[in-house]
Amino acid sequence: MPDTTTASPDSRKRLVSGPGLLLVWLYGVMVVGAVSRSVFQISTDFDRAPLAYSLSATAALVYAFITYSLVRGGDRARRAALVCCAAELAGVLAVGAWTLIRPEAFPDSTVWSDFGMGYLFIPVVLPVTGMLWLRAKR
């Protein structure tokens, strides 16, 4: 098996073809949304809901890493993105359930609150779609 860590982008297995391009675009939109939201919330009102705002910032980092991995391509990037999508899904499910069971713990919502309802449930659908795409690109 050839080493893809030093390979040029052209020789890496592309992850941004066909539906992968839509996946990158959606993750890119989520990066912009989550970064914008968390920067604004943390800079203006962090004392009000530090947990919620920190979780939004974490979501932004996860989205950015997955976007980067998809664009980078290659087997290592595919595996890293797959692990990150699984962690993202676990986070969305945990935070989504937590916000429904103990809403008082979140005086303000996060990107993953109510399973991403504020983002049209994209946060719960996107990692599942990403994992399916990444498994298909093996």
Tab-separated table of C-alpha atoms in Angstrom, residues 3-136:
chain	number	residue	atom	x	y	z
A	3	ASP	CA	2.215	6.030	1.546
A	4	THR	CA	-0.250	8.878	0.941
A	5	THR	CA	1.132	11.168	3.654
A	6	THR	CA	3.647	12.765	1.266
A	7	ALA	CA	1.703	12.227	-1.932
A	8	SER	CA	0.583	15.149	-4.017
A	9	PRO	CA	-3.113	16.085	-3.832
A	10	ASP	CA	-3.631	14.634	-7.315
A	11	SER	CA	-2.422	11.190	-6.263
A	12	ARG	CA	-4.548	11.007	-3.116
A	13	LYS	CA	-7.879	9.260	-3.286
A	14	ARG	CA	-10.374	12.057	-3.849
A	15	LEU	CA	-13.178	12.425	-1.330
A	16	VAL	CA	-14.664	15.534	-2.939
A	17	SER	CA	-16.234	13.991	-5.990
A	18	GLY	CA	-19.925	13.553	-6.694
A	19	PRO	CA	-21.941	13.649	-3.466
A	20	GLY	CA	-18.720	14.353	-1.555
A	21	LEU	CA	-18.723	17.857	-3.008
A	22	LEU	CA	-22.160	18.510	-1.506
A	23	LEU	CA	-20.930	17.089	1.801
A	24	VAL	CA	-17.965	19.489	1.818
A	25	TRP	CA	-20.239	22.389	0.950
A	26	LEU	CA	-22.669	21.536	3.777
A	27	TYR	CA	-19.859	21.109	6.297
A	28	GLY	CA	-18.429	24.434	5.128
A	29	VAL	CA	-21.766	26.136	5.742
A	30	MET	CA	-21.913	24.553	9.196
A	31	VAL	CA	-18.385	25.811	9.936
A	32	VAL	CA	-19.404	29.368	9.092
A	33	GLY	CA	-22.635	29.097	11.097
A	34	ALA	CA	-21.079	27.501	14.172
A	35	VAL	CA	-18.013	29.768	14.203
A	36	SER	CA	-20.133	32.891	13.781
A	37	ARG	CA	-22.540	31.816	16.479
A	38	SER	CA	-19.896	30.788	18.999
A	39	VAL	CA	-17.651	33.827	18.455
A	40	PHE	CA	-20.583	36.189	18.897
A	41	GLN	CA	-21.961	34.359	21.942
A	42	ILE	CA	-18.607	33.917	23.663
A	43	SER	CA	-17.549	37.511	23.060
A	44	THR	CA	-20.836	39.128	24.118
A	45	ASP	CA	-22.524	36.919	26.708
A	46	PHE	CA	-20.256	34.060	27.828
A	47	ASP	CA	-21.305	34.376	31.497
A	48	ARG	CA	-24.919	33.623	30.596
A	49	ALA	CA	-24.378	30.105	29.213
A	50	PRO	CA	-20.717	29.059	29.157
A	51	LEU	CA	-21.484	25.368	28.550
A	52	ALA	CA	-23.769	26.026	25.594
A	53	TYR	CA	-21.386	28.492	23.991
A	54	SER	CA	-18.372	26.239	24.524
A	55	LEU	CA	-20.260	23.355	22.910
A	56	SER	CA	-21.042	25.544	19.893
A	57	ALA	CA	-17.329	26.362	19.592
A	58	THR	CA	-16.510	22.652	19.849
A	59	ALA	CA	-19.012	21.913	17.092
A	60	ALA	CA	-17.323	24.553	14.928
A	61	LEU	CA	-13.924	22.897	15.426
A	62	VAL	CA	-15.339	19.468	14.594
A	63	TYR	CA	-16.991	20.788	11.430
A	64	ALA	CA	-13.784	22.560	10.374
A	65	PHE	CA	-11.675	19.432	10.887
A	66	ILE	CA	-14.080	17.257	8.917
A	67	THR	CA	-14.211	19.811	6.095
A	68	TYR	CA	-10.415	19.956	5.980
A	69	SER	CA	-10.119	16.157	5.996
A	70	LEU	CA	-12.605	15.768	3.155
A	71	VAL	CA	-10.803	18.355	1.034
A	72	ARG	CA	-7.367	16.913	1.846
A	73	GLY	CA	-8.321	13.416	0.723
A	74	GLY	CA	-6.325	10.247	1.143
A	75	ASP	CA	-6.819	7.250	3.377
A	76	ARG	CA	-5.575	8.837	6.608
A	77	ALA	CA	-7.802	11.870	6.109
A	78	ARG	CA	-10.759	9.597	5.309
A	79	ARG	CA	-10.233	7.599	8.507
A	80	ALA	CA	-9.795	10.773	10.589
A	81	ALA	CA	-12.976	12.264	9.120
A	82	LEU	CA	-14.836	9.002	9.776
A	83	VAL	CA	-13.807	9.018	13.449
A	84	CYS	CA	-14.705	12.701	13.711
A	85	CYS	CA	-18.139	12.124	12.125
A	86	ALA	CA	-18.802	9.353	14.657
A	87	ALA	CA	-17.739	11.656	17.518
A	88	GLU	CA	-19.903	14.426	16.053
A	89	LEU	CA	-22.932	12.116	15.922
A	90	ALA	CA	-22.320	11.019	19.516
A	91	GLY	CA	-22.094	14.684	20.553
A	92	VAL	CA	-25.289	15.641	18.721
A	93	LEU	CA	-27.187	12.720	20.262
A	94	ALA	CA	-25.828	13.362	23.771
A	95	VAL	CA	-26.360	17.134	23.718
A	96	GLY	CA	-29.714	16.756	21.948
A	97	ALA	CA	-30.972	14.352	24.606
A	98	TRP	CA	-29.477	16.462	27.411
A	99	THR	CA	-31.249	19.608	26.172
A	100	LEU	CA	-34.574	17.758	26.121
A	101	ILE	CA	-34.144	16.042	29.500
A	102	ARG	CA	-32.574	18.987	31.382
A	103	PRO	CA	-33.393	22.179	29.452
A	104	GLU	CA	-32.541	24.291	32.494
A	105	ALA	CA	-28.888	23.278	32.054
A	106	PHE	CA	-28.883	25.278	28.804
A	107	PRO	CA	-30.110	28.847	29.276
A	108	ASP	CA	-29.296	29.344	25.591
A	109	SER	CA	-29.150	26.825	22.774
A	110	THR	CA	-26.136	25.281	21.096
A	111	VAL	CA	-25.672	24.137	17.511
A	112	TRP	CA	-26.520	20.615	18.711
A	113	SER	CA	-29.484	21.552	20.972
A	114	ASP	CA	-32.643	19.560	20.343
A	115	PHE	CA	-30.684	17.433	17.852
A	116	GLY	CA	-29.904	20.484	15.726
A	117	MET	CA	-33.483	21.696	15.367
A	118	GLY	CA	-32.293	25.304	15.025
A	119	TYR	CA	-30.234	24.195	12.023
A	120	LEU	CA	-33.033	22.168	10.372
A	121	PHE	CA	-31.687	18.944	11.942
A	122	ILE	CA	-28.654	19.102	9.653
A	123	PRO	CA	-26.323	18.430	12.638
A	124	VAL	CA	-27.879	14.988	13.177
A	125	VAL	CA	-28.211	14.047	9.489
A	126	LEU	CA	-24.817	15.309	8.314
A	127	PRO	CA	-22.553	12.952	10.312
A	128	VAL	CA	-24.632	9.921	9.304
A	129	THR	CA	-24.414	10.962	5.657
A	130	GLY	CA	-20.699	11.660	6.081
A	131	MET	CA	-20.014	8.242	7.592
A	132	LEU	CA	-21.927	6.504	4.812
A	133	TRP	CA	-20.010	8.451	2.151
A	134	LEU	CA	-16.633	7.861	3.804
A	135	ARG	CA	-17.274	4.132	4.178
A	136	ALA	CA	-18.249	3.943	0.512
